[in-house]
C-alpha positions as protocol buffer text, in pm:
chain_id: "A"
residue {
  index: 1
  type: MET
  ca { x: -11 y: 23 z: 3 }
}
residue {
  index: 2
  type: ALA
  ca { x: 131 y: 335 z: -93 }
}
residue {
  index: 3
  type: VAL
  ca { x: 225 y: 588 z: 206 }
}
residue {
  index: 4
  type: ARG
  ca { x: 23 y: 908 z: 182 }
}
residue {
  index: 5
  type: LEU
  ca { x: 231 y: 1187 z: 244 }
}
residue {
  index: 6
  type: SER
  ca { x: 93 y: 1461 z: 458 }
}
residue {
  index: 7
  type: ASP
  ca { x: 306 y: 1640 z: 701 }
}
residue {
  index: 8
  type: THR
  ca { x: 625 y: 1806 z: 758 }
}
residue {
  index: 9
  type: GLU
  ca { x: 768 y: 1480 z: 912 }
}
residue {
  index: 10
  type: HIS
  ca { x: 661 y: 1264 z: 585 }
}
residue {
  index: 11
  type: TYR
  ca { x: 844 y: 1514 z: 342 }
}
residue {
  index: 12
  type: GLU
  ca { x: 1173 y: 1547 z: 571 }
}
residue {
  index: 13
  type: ALA
  ca { x: 1175 y: 1172 z: 613 }
}
residue {
  index: 14
  type: LEU
  ca { x: 1171 y: 1146 z: 216 }
}
residue {
  index: 15
  type: LEU
  ca { x: 1457 y: 1403 z: 189 }
}
residue {
  index: 16
  type: ASP
  ca { x: 1682 y: 1234 z: 398 }
}
residue {
  index: 17
  type: LYS
  ca { x: 1614 y: 908 z: 218 }
}
residue {
  index: 18
  type: TYR
  ca { x: 1682 y: 985 z: -143 }
}
residue {
  index: 19
  type: ASP
  ca { x: 1990 y: 1149 z: -312 }
}
residue {
  index: 20
  type: THR
  ca { x: 1882 y: 1148 z: -676 }
}
residue {
  index: 21
  type: TRP
  ca { x: 1545 y: 1287 z: -780 }
}
residue {
  index: 22
  type: MET
  ca { x: 1418 y: 1185 z: -1112 }
}
residue {
  index: 23
  type: PHE
  ca { x: 1120 y: 1413 z: -1235 }
}
residue {
  index: 24
  type: ASP
  ca { x: 858 y: 1347 z: -1514 }
}
residue {
  index: 25
  type: CYS
  ca { x: 776 y: 1698 z: -1644 }
}
residue {
  index: 26
  type: ASP
  ca { x: 439 y: 1732 z: -1794 }
}
residue {
  index: 27
  type: GLY
  ca { x: 179 y: 1679 z: -1525 }
}
residue {
  index: 28
  type: VAL
  ca { x: 437 y: 1725 z: -1270 }
}
residue {
  index: 29
  type: LEU
  ca { x: 626 y: 2057 z: -1298 }
}
residue {
  index: 30
  type: TRP
  ca { x: 371 y: 2187 z: -1577 }
}
residue {
  index: 31
  type: HIS
  ca { x: 81 y: 2157 z: -1766 }
}
residue {
  index: 32
  type: GLY
  ca { x: 165 y: 2271 z: -2122 }
}
residue {
  index: 33
  type: ASP
  ca { x: 306 y: 2615 z: -2098 }
}
residue {
  index: 34
  type: ARG
  ca { x: 174 y: 2650 z: -1764 }
}
residue {
  index: 35
  type: LEU
  ca { x: 407 y: 2591 z: -1426 }
}
residue {
  index: 36
  type: ILE
  ca { x: 237 y: 2375 z: -1148 }
}
residue {
  index: 37
  type: GLU
  ca { x: 246 y: 2604 z: -826 }
}
residue {
  index: 38
  type: GLY
  ca { x: 527 y: 2570 z: -618 }
}
residue {
  index: 39
  type: ALA
  ca { x: 720 y: 2330 z: -876 }
}
residue {
  index: 40
  type: VAL
  ca { x: 1016 y: 2594 z: -890 }
}
residue {
  index: 41
  type: GLN
  ca { x: 1045 y: 2638 z: -507 }
}
residue {
  index: 42
  type: VAL
  ca { x: 1047 y: 2263 z: -459 }
}
residue {
  index: 43
  type: LEU
  ca { x: 1332 y: 2224 z: -726 }
}
residue {
  index: 44
  type: ASP
  ca { x: 1536 y: 2489 z: -575 }
}
residue {
  index: 45
  type: MET
  ca { x: 1505 y: 2371 z: -232 }
}
residue {
  index: 46
  type: LEU
  ca { x: 1611 y: 2035 z: -332 }
}
residue {
  index: 47
  type: ARG
  ca { x: 1945 y: 2179 z: -513 }
}
residue {
  index: 48
  type: LYS
  ca { x: 2019 y: 2375 z: -186 }
}
residue {
  index: 49
  type: ARG
  ca { x: 2010 y: 2040 z: -3 }
}
residue {
  index: 50
  type: GLY
  ca { x: 2261 y: 1881 z: -269 }
}
residue {
  index: 51
  type: LYS
  ca { x: 2037 y: 1667 z: -436 }
}
residue {
  index: 52
  type: ARG
  ca { x: 2097 y: 1554 z: -789 }
}
residue {
  index: 53
  type: LEU
  ca { x: 1809 y: 1630 z: -1001 }
}
residue {
  index: 54
  type: LEU
  ca { x: 1703 y: 1455 z: -1357 }
}
residue {
  index: 55
  type: PHE
  ca { x: 1453 y: 1520 z: -1597 }
}
residue {
  index: 56
  type: VAL
  ca { x: 1316 y: 1208 z: -1759 }
}
residue {
  index: 57
  type: THR
  ca { x: 1040 y: 1273 z: -2015 }
}
residue {
  index: 58
  type: ASN
  ca { x: 861 y: 1083 z: -2299 }
}
residue {
  index: 59
  type: ASN
  ca { x: 824 y: 1397 z: -2487 }
}
residue {
  index: 60
  type: ALA
  ca { x: 1002 y: 1308 z: -2827 }
}
residue {
  index: 61
  type: THR
  ca { x: 906 y: 1662 z: -3012 }
}
residue {
  index: 62
  type: LYS
  ca { x: 1206 y: 1842 z: -2863 }
}
residue {
  index: 63
  type: SER
  ca { x: 1579 y: 1771 z: -2844 }
}
residue {
  index: 64
  type: ARG
  ca { x: 1744 y: 1818 z: -2492 }
}
residue {
  index: 65
  type: ARG
  ca { x: 1865 y: 2151 z: -2611 }
}
residue {
  index: 66
  type: SER
  ca { x: 1532 y: 2271 z: -2720 }
}
residue {
  index: 67
  type: TYR
  ca { x: 1363 y: 2135 z: -2412 }
}
residue {
  index: 68
  type: LYS
  ca { x: 1627 y: 2329 z: -2211 }
}
residue {
  index: 69
  type: THR
  ca { x: 1481 y: 2615 z: -2358 }
}
residue {
  index: 70
  type: LYS
  ca { x: 1113 y: 2552 z: -2211 }
}
residue {
  index: 71
  type: PHE
  ca { x: 1278 y: 2511 z: -1882 }
}
residue {
  index: 72
  type: ASP
  ca { x: 1441 y: 2860 z: -1939 }
}
residue {
  index: 73
  type: GLN
  ca { x: 1105 y: 2998 z: -2027 }
}
residue {
  index: 74
  type: LEU
  ca { x: 925 y: 2864 z: -1742 }
}
residue {
  index: 75
  type: GLY
  ca { x: 1205 y: 2977 z: -1486 }
}
residue {
  index: 76
  type: ILE
  ca { x: 1320 y: 2627 z: -1397 }
}
residue {
  index: 77
  type: GLU
  ca { x: 1683 y: 2578 z: -1345 }
}
residue {
  index: 78
  type: ALA
  ca { x: 1794 y: 2286 z: -1564 }
}
residue {
  index: 79
  type: HIS
  ca { x: 2113 y: 2187 z: -1750 }
}
residue {
  index: 80
  type: VAL
  ca { x: 2135 y: 1980 z: -2069 }
}
residue {
  index: 81
  type: ASP
  ca { x: 2318 y: 1702 z: -1925 }
}
residue {
  index: 82
  type: GLU
  ca { x: 2007 y: 1679 z: -1649 }
}
residue {
  index: 83
  type: ILE
  ca { x: 1757 y: 1627 z: -1924 }
}
residue {
  index: 84
  type: TYR
  ca { x: 1680 y: 1280 z: -2065 }
}
residue {
  index: 85
  type: GLY
  ca { x: 1379 y: 1264 z: -2339 }
}
residue {
  index: 86
  type: SER
  ca { x: 1288 y: 957 z: -2518 }
}
residue {
  index: 87
  type: ALA
  ca { x: 1414 y: 1125 z: -2834 }
}
residue {
  index: 88
  type: TYR
  ca { x: 1756 y: 1129 z: -2716 }
}
residue {
  index: 89
  type: ALA
  ca { x: 1712 y: 764 z: -2569 }
}
residue {
  index: 90
  type: ALA
  ca { x: 1593 y: 655 z: -2902 }
}
residue {
  index: 91
  type: ALA
  ca { x: 1876 y: 781 z: -3107 }
}
residue {
  index: 92
  type: VAL
  ca { x: 2145 y: 646 z: -2852 }
}
residue {
  index: 93
  type: TYR
  ca { x: 1976 y: 315 z: -2880 }
}
residue {
  index: 94
  type: ILE
  ca { x: 1984 y: 313 z: -3267 }
}
residue {
  index: 95
  type: SER
  ca { x: 2360 y: 415 z: -3259 }
}
residue {
  index: 96
  type: SER
  ca { x: 2506 y: 254 z: -2963 }
}
residue {
  index: 97
  type: VAL
  ca { x: 2276 y: -58 z: -2916 }
}
residue {
  index: 98
  type: MET
  ca { x: 2140 y: -174 z: -3255 }
}
residue {
  index: 99
  type: LYS
  ca { x: 2474 y: -4 z: -3404 }
}
residue {
  index: 100
  type: LEU
  ca { x: 2301 y: 92 z: -3722 }
}
residue {
  index: 101
  type: PRO
  ca { x: 2551 y: 76 z: -4010 }
}
residue {
  index: 102
  type: LYS
  ca { x: 2635 y: 416 z: -4152 }
}
residue {
  index: 103
  type: ASP
  ca { x: 2518 y: 326 z: -4509 }
}
residue {
  index: 104
  type: LYS
  ca { x: 2181 y: 274 z: -4344 }
}
residue {
  index: 105
  type: LYS
  ca { x: 1872 y: 496 z: -4255 }
}
residue {
  index: 106
  type: VAL
  ca { x: 1597 y: 523 z: -4052 }
}
residue {
  index: 107
  type: TYR
  ca { x: 1245 y: 644 z: -4177 }
}
residue {
  index: 108
  type: VAL
  ca { x: 1113 y: 896 z: -3921 }
}
residue {
  index: 109
  type: ILE
  ca { x: 744 y: 984 z: -3803 }
}
residue {
  index: 110
  type: GLY
  ca { x: 824 y: 1260 z: -3580 }
}
residue {
  index: 111
  type: MET
  ca { x: 930 y: 1603 z: -3523 }
}
residue {
  index: 112
  type: SER
  ca { x: 1241 y: 1839 z: -3566 }
}
residue {
  index: 113
  type: GLY
  ca { x: 1362 y: 1756 z: -3214 }
}
residue {
  index: 114
  type: LEU
  ca { x: 1376 y: 1387 z: -3297 }
}
residue {
  index: 115
  type: GLU
  ca { x: 1572 y: 1465 z: -3583 }
}
residue {
  index: 116
  type: GLU
  ca { x: 1808 y: 1678 z: -3414 }
}
residue {
  index: 117
  type: GLU
  ca { x: 1911 y: 1399 z: -3165 }
}
residue {
  index: 118
  type: LEU
  ca { x: 1938 y: 1134 z: -3455 }
}
residue {
  index: 119
  type: ARG
  ca { x: 2183 y: 1391 z: -3603 }
}
residue {
  index: 120
  type: ASN
  ca { x: 2394 y: 1434 z: -3290 }
}
residue {
  index: 121
  type: GLU
  ca { x: 2429 y: 1052 z: -3287 }
}
residue {
  index: 122
  type: GLY
  ca { x: 2533 y: 1045 z: -3636 }
}
residue {
  index: 123
  type: VAL
  ca { x: 2220 y: 848 z: -3754 }
}
residue {
  index: 124
  type: SER
  ca { x: 2093 y: 898 z: -4093 }
}
residue {
  index: 125
  type: TYR
  ca { x: 1718 y: 956 z: -4164 }
}
residue {
  index: 126
  type: VAL
  ca { x: 1459 y: 1022 z: -4419 }
}
residue {
  index: 127
  type: GLY
  ca { x: 1082 y: 1132 z: -4357 }
}
residue {
  index: 128
  type: GLY
  ca { x: 1014 y: 1339 z: -4050 }
}
residue {
  index: 129
  type: THR
  ca { x: 975 y: 1700 z: -4132 }
}
residue {
  index: 130
  type: ASP
  ca { x: 1043 y: 1645 z: -4515 }
}
residue {
  index: 131
  type: PRO
  ca { x: 800 y: 1863 z: -4700 }
}
residue {
  index: 132
  type: ALA
  ca { x: 741 y: 1552 z: -4944 }
}
residue {
  index: 133
  type: ASP
  ca { x: 612 y: 1378 z: -4631 }
}
residue {
  index: 134
  type: CYS
  ca { x: 428 y: 1664 z: -4469 }
}
residue {
  index: 135
  type: THR
  ca { x: 145 y: 1685 z: -4721 }
}
residue {
  index: 136
  type: LEU
  ca { x: -249 y: 1603 z: -4726 }
}
residue {
  index: 137
  type: GLU
  ca { x: -235 y: 1499 z: -5079 }
}
residue {
  index: 138
  type: SER
  ca { x: -337 y: 1149 z: -5168 }
}
residue {
  index: 139
  type: PHE
  ca { x: -70 y: 864 z: -5155 }
}
residue {
  index: 140
  type: SER
  ca { x: -9 y: 617 z: -5399 }
}
residue {
  index: 141
  type: LEU
  ca { x: 261 y: 328 z: -5408 }
}
residue {
  index: 142
  type: ALA
  ca { x: 264 y: 389 z: -5790 }
}
residue {
  index: 143
  type: ASP
  ca { x: 433 y: 720 z: -5702 }
}
residue {
  index: 144
  type: PHE
  ca { x: 651 y: 617 z: -5417 }
}
residue {
  index: 145
  type: THR
  ca { x: 1024 y: 509 z: -5457 }
}
residue {
  index: 146
  type: PRO
  ca { x: 1140 y: 339 z: -5146 }
}
residue {
  index: 147
  type: ASP
  ca { x: 1458 y: 404 z: -5005 }
}
residue {
  index: 148
  type: PRO
  ca { x: 1668 y: 65 z: -5023 }
}
residue {
  index: 149
  type: ASP
  ca { x: 1889 y: 202 z: -4718 }
}
residue {
  index: 150
  type: VAL
  ca { x: 1612 y: 223 z: -4457 }
}
residue {
  index: 151
  type: ALA
  ca { x: 1668 y: -39 z: -4193 }
}
residue {
  index: 152
  type: ALA
  ca { x: 1441 y: 95 z: -3934 }
}
residue {
  index: 153
  type: VAL
  ca { x: 1125 y: 302 z: -3878 }
}
residue {
  index: 154
  type: LEU
  ca { x: 1102 y: 511 z: -3561 }
}
residue {
  index: 155
  type: CYS
  ca { x: 772 y: 651 z: -3443 }
}
residue {
  index: 156
  type: GLY
  ca { x: 765 y: 964 z: -3204 }
}
residue {
  index: 157
  type: LEU
  ca { x: 486 y: 1210 z: -3150 }
}
residue {
  index: 158
  type: ASP
  ca { x: 419 y: 1403 z: -3494 }
}
residue {
  index: 159
  type: THR
  ca { x: 139 y: 1665 z: -3478 }
}
residue {
  index: 160
  type: ALA
  ca { x: 131 y: 1642 z: -3844 }
}
residue {
  index: 161
  type: ILE
  ca { x: 76 y: 1299 z: -3890 }
}
residue {
  index: 162
  type: ASN
  ca { x: -80 y: 1209 z: -4214 }
}
residue {
  index: 163
  type: TYR
  ca { x: -166 y: 925 z: -4449 }
}
residue {
  index: 164
  type: THR
  ca { x: 167 y: 957 z: -4627 }
}
residue {
  index: 165
  type: LYS
  ca { x: 369 y: 889 z: -4348 }
}
residue {
  index: 166
  type: LEU
  ca { x: 189 y: 619 z: -4197 }
}
residue {
  index: 167
  type: SER
  ca { x: 168 y: 445 z: -4560 }
}
residue {
  index: 168
  type: LYS
  ca { x: 566 y: 486 z: -4596 }
}
residue {
  index: 169
  type: ALA
  ca { x: 634 y: 358 z: -4249 }
}
residue {
  index: 170
  type: PHE
  ca { x: 402 y: 50 z: -4325 }
}
residue {
  index: 171
  type: HIS
  ca { x: 555 y: -9 z: -4665 }
}
residue {
  index: 172
  type: TYR
  ca { x: 907 y: -38 z: -4497 }
}
residue {
  index: 173
  type: LEU
  ca { x: 799 y: -243 z: -4221 }
}
residue {
  index: 174
  type: HIS
  ca { x: 574 y: -477 z: -4441 }
}
residue {
  index: 175
  type: ARG
  ca { x: 823 y: -539 z: -4708 }
}
residue {
  index: 176
  type: GLY
  ca { x: 1081 y: -707 z: -4485 }
}
residue {
  index: 177
  type: PRO
  ca { x: 1079 y: -832 z: -4113 }
}
residue {
  index: 178
  type: SER
  ca { x: 1435 y: -729 z: -4078 }
}
residue {
  index: 179
  type: CYS
  ca { x: 1333 y: -369 z: -4070 }
}
residue {
  index: 180
  type: GLN
  ca { x: 1326 y: -267 z: -3708 }
}
residue {
  index: 181
  type: PHE
  ca { x: 1011 y: -109 z: -3555 }
}
residue {
  index: 182
  type: LEU
  ca { x: 1078 y: 140 z: -3286 }
}
residue {
  index: 183
  type: VAL
  ca { x: 865 y: 380 z: -3091 }
}
residue {
  index: 184
  type: THR
  ca { x: 988 y: 657 z: -2840 }
}
residue {
  index: 185
  type: SER
  ca { x: 691 y: 563 z: -2621 }
}
residue {
  index: 186
  type: GLU
  ca { x: 361 y: 406 z: -2577 }
}
residue {
  index: 187
  type: ASP
  ca { x: 217 y: 674 z: -2400 }
}
residue {
  index: 188
  type: SER
  ca { x: -172 y: 676 z: -2511 }
}
residue {
  index: 189
  type: THR
  ca { x: -226 y: 1014 z: -2427 }
}
residue {
  index: 190
  type: ILE
  ca { x: -32 y: 1351 z: -2341 }
}
residue {
  index: 191
  type: PRO
  ca { x: -135 y: 1621 z: -2115 }
}
residue {
  index: 192
  type: SER
  ca { x: -190 y: 1994 z: -2247 }
}
residue {
  index: 193
  type: THR
  ca { x: -259 y: 2334 z: -2111 }
}
residue {
  index: 194
  type: HIS
  ca { x: -640 y: 2253 z: -2205 }
}
residue {
  index: 195
  type: GLY
  ca { x: -652 y: 1891 z: -2156 }
}
residue {
  index: 196
  type: LEU
  ca { x: -554 y: 1551 z: -2309 }
}
residue {
  index: 197
  type: LEU
  ca { x: -461 y: 1488 z: -2626 }
}
residue {
  index: 198
  type: PRO
  ca { x: -366 y: 1152 z: -2809 }
}
residue {
  index: 199
  type: GLY
  ca { x: -9 y: 1036 z: -2757 }
}
residue {
  index: 200
  type: ILE
  ca { x: 246 y: 852 z: -2991 }
}
residue {
  index: 201
  type: GLY
  ca { x: 99 y: 537 z: -2823 }
}
residue {
  index: 202
  type: ALA
  ca { x: -216 y: 610 z: -3031 }
}
residue {
  index: 203
  type: VAL
  ca { x: -27 y: 706 z: -3326 }
}
residue {
  index: 204
  type: SER
  ca { x: 165 y: 393 z: -3360 }
}
residue {
  index: 205
  type: ALA
  ca { x: -137 y: 177 z: -3285 }
}
residue {
  index: 206
  type: LEU
  ca { x: -243 y: 219 z: -3645 }
}
residue {
  index: 207
  type: LEU
  ca { x: 70 y: 71 z: -3748 }
}
residue {
  index: 208
  type: ARG
  ca { x: 65 y: -208 z: -3496 }
}
residue {
  index: 209
  type: PHE
  ca { x: -307 y: -311 z: -3621 }
}
residue {
  index: 210
  type: ALA
  ca { x: -194 y: -303 z: -3980 }
}
residue {
  index: 211
  type: LEU
  ca { x: 101 y: -519 z: -3935 }
}
residue {
  index: 212
  type: ASN
  ca { x: -9 y: -714 z: -3647 }
}
residue {
  index: 213
  type: ARG
  ca { x: 324 y: -661 z: -3511 }
}
residue {
  index: 214
  type: ASP
  ca { x: 445 y: -462 z: -3171 }
}
residue {
  index: 215
  type: PRO
  ca { x: 718 y: -214 z: -3175 }
}
residue {
  index: 216
  type: LEU
  ca { x: 1013 y: -163 z: -2927 }
}
residue {
  index: 217
  type: SER
  ca { x: 976 y: 119 z: -2697 }
}
residue {
  index: 218
  type: VAL
  ca { x: 1251 y: 304 z: -2576 }
}
residue {
  index: 219
  type: GLY
  ca { x: 1099 y: 547 z: -2356 }
}
residue {
  index: 220
  type: LYS
  ca { x: 943 y: 503 z: -2003 }
}
residue {
  index: 221
  type: PRO
  ca { x: 854 y: 256 z: -1873 }
}
residue {
  index: 222
  type: ALA
  ca { x: 1106 y: 54 z: -2082 }
}
residue {
  index: 223
  type: LYS
  ca { x: 1462 y: -6 z: -1894 }
}
residue {
  index: 224
  type: THR
  ca { x: 1616 y: 105 z: -2224 }
}
residue {
  index: 225
  type: MET
  ca { x: 1570 y: 475 z: -2099 }
}
residue {
  index: 226
  type: LEU
  ca { x: 1719 y: 407 z: -1767 }
}
residue {
  index: 227
  type: ASP
  ca { x: 2012 y: 226 z: -1922 }
}
residue {
  index: 228
  type: CYS
  ca { x: 2069 y: 553 z: -2111 }
}
residue {
  index: 229
  type: ILE
  ca { x: 2087 y: 754 z: -1798 }
}
residue {
  index: 230
  type: GLN
  ca { x: 2296 y: 512 z: -1624 }
}
residue {
  index: 231
  type: ALA
  ca { x: 2539 y: 524 z: -1922 }
}
residue {
  index: 232
  type: LYS
  ca { x: 2581 y: 898 z: -1834 }
}
residue {
  index: 233
  type: VAL
  ca { x: 2506 y: 939 z: -1472 }
}
residue {
  index: 234
  type: HIS
  ca { x: 2626 y: 721 z: -1179 }
}
residue {
  index: 235
  type: PHE
  ca { x: 2367 y: 700 z: -902 }
}
residue {
  index: 236
  type: ASP
  ca { x: 2231 y: 426 z: -636 }
}
residue {
  index: 237
  type: PRO
  ca { x: 1892 y: 299 z: -734 }
}
residue {
  index: 238
  type: LYS
  ca { x: 1821 y: 239 z: -348 }
}
residue {
  index: 239
  type: ARG
  ca { x: 1880 y: 610 z: -288 }
}
residue {
  index: 240
  type: THR
  ca { x: 1687 y: 738 z: -582 }
}
residue {
  index: 241
  type: ILE
  ca { x: 1307 y: 854 z: -639 }
}
residue {
  index: 242
  type: MET
  ca { x: 1110 y: 877 z: -947 }
}
residue {
  index: 243
  type: ILE
  ca { x: 818 y: 1116 z: -934 }
}
residue {
  index: 244
  type: GLY
  ca { x: 551 y: 1111 z: -1188 }
}
residue {
  index: 245
  type: ASP
  ca { x: 189 y: 1170 z: -1271 }
}
residue {
  index: 246
  type: ARG
  ca { x: 124 y: 844 z: -1478 }
}
residue {
  index: 247
  type: LEU
  ca { x: 114 y: 512 z: -1330 }
}
residue {
  index: 248
  type: ASN
  ca { x: 169 y: 271 z: -1646 }
}
residue {
  index: 249
  type: THR
  ca { x: 489 y: 482 z: -1743 }
}
residue {
  index: 250
  type: ASP
  ca { x: 639 y: 707 z: -1472 }
}
residue {
  index: 251
  type: ILE
  ca { x: 558 y: 466 z: -1162 }
}
residue {
  index: 252
  type: LEU
  ca { x: 626 y: 134 z: -1382 }
}
residue {
  index: 253
  type: PHE
  ca { x: 954 y: 293 z: -1492 }
}
residue {
  index: 254
  type: GLY
  ca { x: 1068 y: 356 z: -1158 }
}
residue {
  index: 255
  type: GLN
  ca { x: 972 y: 0 z: -1043 }
}
residue {
  index: 256
  type: THR
  ca { x: 1133 y: -160 z: -1327 }
}
residue {
  index: 257
  type: GLY
  ca { x: 1447 y: -21 z: -1249 }
}
residue {
  index: 258
  type: GLY
  ca { x: 1437 y: -59 z: -874 }
}
residue {
  index: 259
  type: LEU
  ca { x: 1387 y: 287 z: -789 }
}
residue {
  index: 260
  type: ALA
  ca { x: 1124 y: 416 z: -526 }
}
residue {
  index: 261
  type: THR
  ca { x: 830 y: 601 z: -652 }
}
residue {
  index: 262
  type: LEU
  ca { x: 627 y: 918 z: -618 }
}
residue {
  index: 263
  type: LEU
  ca { x: 282 y: 962 z: -759 }
}
residue {
  index: 264
  type: VAL
  ca { x: 154 y: 1310 z: -785 }
}
residue {
  index: 265
  type: LEU
  ca { x: -201 y: 1380 z: -874 }
}
residue {
  index: 266
  type: THR
  ca { x: -174 y: 1705 z: -1082 }
}
residue {
  index: 267
  type: GLY
  ca { x: -172 y: 1497 z: -1416 }
}
residue {
  index: 268
  type: VAL
  ca { x: -296 y: 1213 z: -1581 }
}
residue {
  index: 269
  type: THR
  ca { x: -377 y: 996 z: -1261 }
}
residue {
  index: 270
  type: SER
  ca { x: -659 y: 1055 z: -1027 }
}
residue {
  index: 271
  type: GLU
  ca { x: -774 y: 938 z: -698 }
}
residue {
  index: 272
  type: GLU
  ca { x: -1000 y: 695 z: -842 }
}
residue {
  index: 273
  type: ASN
  ca { x: -697 y: 523 z: -1031 }
}
residue {
  index: 274
  type: ILE
  ca { x: -544 y: 426 z: -708 }
}
residue {
  index: 275
  type: THR
  ca { x: -835 y: 342 z: -478 }
}
residue {
  index: 276
  type: GLY
  ca { x: -1154 y: 177 z: -501 }
}
residue {
  index: 277
  type: PRO
  ca { x: -1271 y: -149 z: -699 }
}
residue {
  index: 278
  type: ASN
  ca { x: -1113 y: -46 z: -1032 }
}
residue {
  index: 279
  type: ALA
  ca { x: -766 y: 72 z: -881 }
}
residue {
  index: 280
  type: SER
  ca { x: -458 y: 14 z: -1079 }
}
residue {
  index: 281
  type: THR
  ca { x: -215 y: -304 z: -995 }
}
residue {
  index: 282
  type: ILE
  ca { x: 64 y: -66 z: -1034 }
}
residue {
  index: 283
  type: VAL
  ca { x: 102 y: 68 z: -681 }
}
residue {
  index: 284
  type: PRO
  ca { x: 356 y: 370 z: -620 }
}
residue {
  index: 285
  type: ASP
  ca { x: 555 y: 363 z: -280 }
}
residue {
  index: 286
  type: TYR
  ca { x: 418 y: 714 z: -186 }
}
residue {
  index: 287
  type: VAL
  ca { x: 134 y: 965 z: -292 }
}
residue {
  index: 288
  type: THR
  ca { x: 110 y: 1343 z: -254 }
}
residue {
  index: 289
  type: PRO
  ca { x: -164 y: 1570 z: -431 }
}
residue {
  index: 290
  type: SER
  ca { x: 121 y: 1777 z: -597 }
}
residue {
  index: 291
  type: ILE
  ca { x: 502 y: 1829 z: -596 }
}
residue {
  index: 292
  type: ALA
  ca { x: 467 y: 2161 z: -426 }
}
residue {
  index: 293
  type: ASP
  ca { x: 361 y: 1985 z: -103 }
}
residue {
  index: 294
  type: LEU
  ca { x: 748 y: 1911 z: -52 }
}
residue {
  index: 295
  type: ARG
  ca { x: 748 y: 2292 z: 57 }
}
residue {
  index: 296
  type: LEU
  ca { x: 621 y: 2166 z: 383 }
}
residue {
  index: 297
  type: ALA
  ca { x: 969 y: 2025 z: 439 }
}
residue {
  index: 298
  type: LYS
  ca { x: 1126 y: 2384 z: 430 }
}
residue {
  index: 299
  type: SER
  ca { x: 1006 y: 2472 z: 759 }
}
residue {
  index: 300
  type: SER
  ca { x: 1225 y: 2226 z: 944 }
}
């Protein structure tokens, strides 16, 4: 059963117990372009107490560099080497784990941030933001010349998704089982300032259904993301806590990696998801209404 944090003693004990704090962003620190009240003060307090902060997000629309710009705009102190996005994890996976040959390419459903991370890792790609793919014109295989060097399809969130992109991705995957099928995450929805929107899991579901084939996900809750972080940052899992708003990604990610988990209720997960007859089987170690509640520890 999850521990309900409610008073100064609880929050002080939490601060004493963990040295590395991993945060999801959307739904934990902000909603869209709106800060969650108290988030900046809590992060500042953690830094002053000597805690290591890491920001772990399934948002694949931005590179780490461009994500840093969002932190700056919202007044949150963050450094590029503290930010781990699923776009970065996917690029590292393709270059360092798959070891995609230099003469091979990735077909991308995604946005400029994903392309930037692929370039930084020396991964060649087609598709993505190419104007030829960003079209609402009808698609026909008769007019399509496949690139013979494409050896993988990578799906990230793409707010300009269309039939042309889906058809090209389907063709590359359908023509040969050796073509790798990767997704940056399997989030069914994403939070925005004005409510929930379909996530990359909803987009890739079209391909999964058409192909009758499951992709490899490199974002939370997959351990691939944690492996990517551990390759860059040394931390003790027993002294590390993952804070998130989504049970089946953030909390499961922490549990899979042997980390403690703290669920906040400012995002996707509501009280009815963790209590009652239809409660999730994924149970966090701790629950608090908002990350801002950690400010209670400041008075000690």
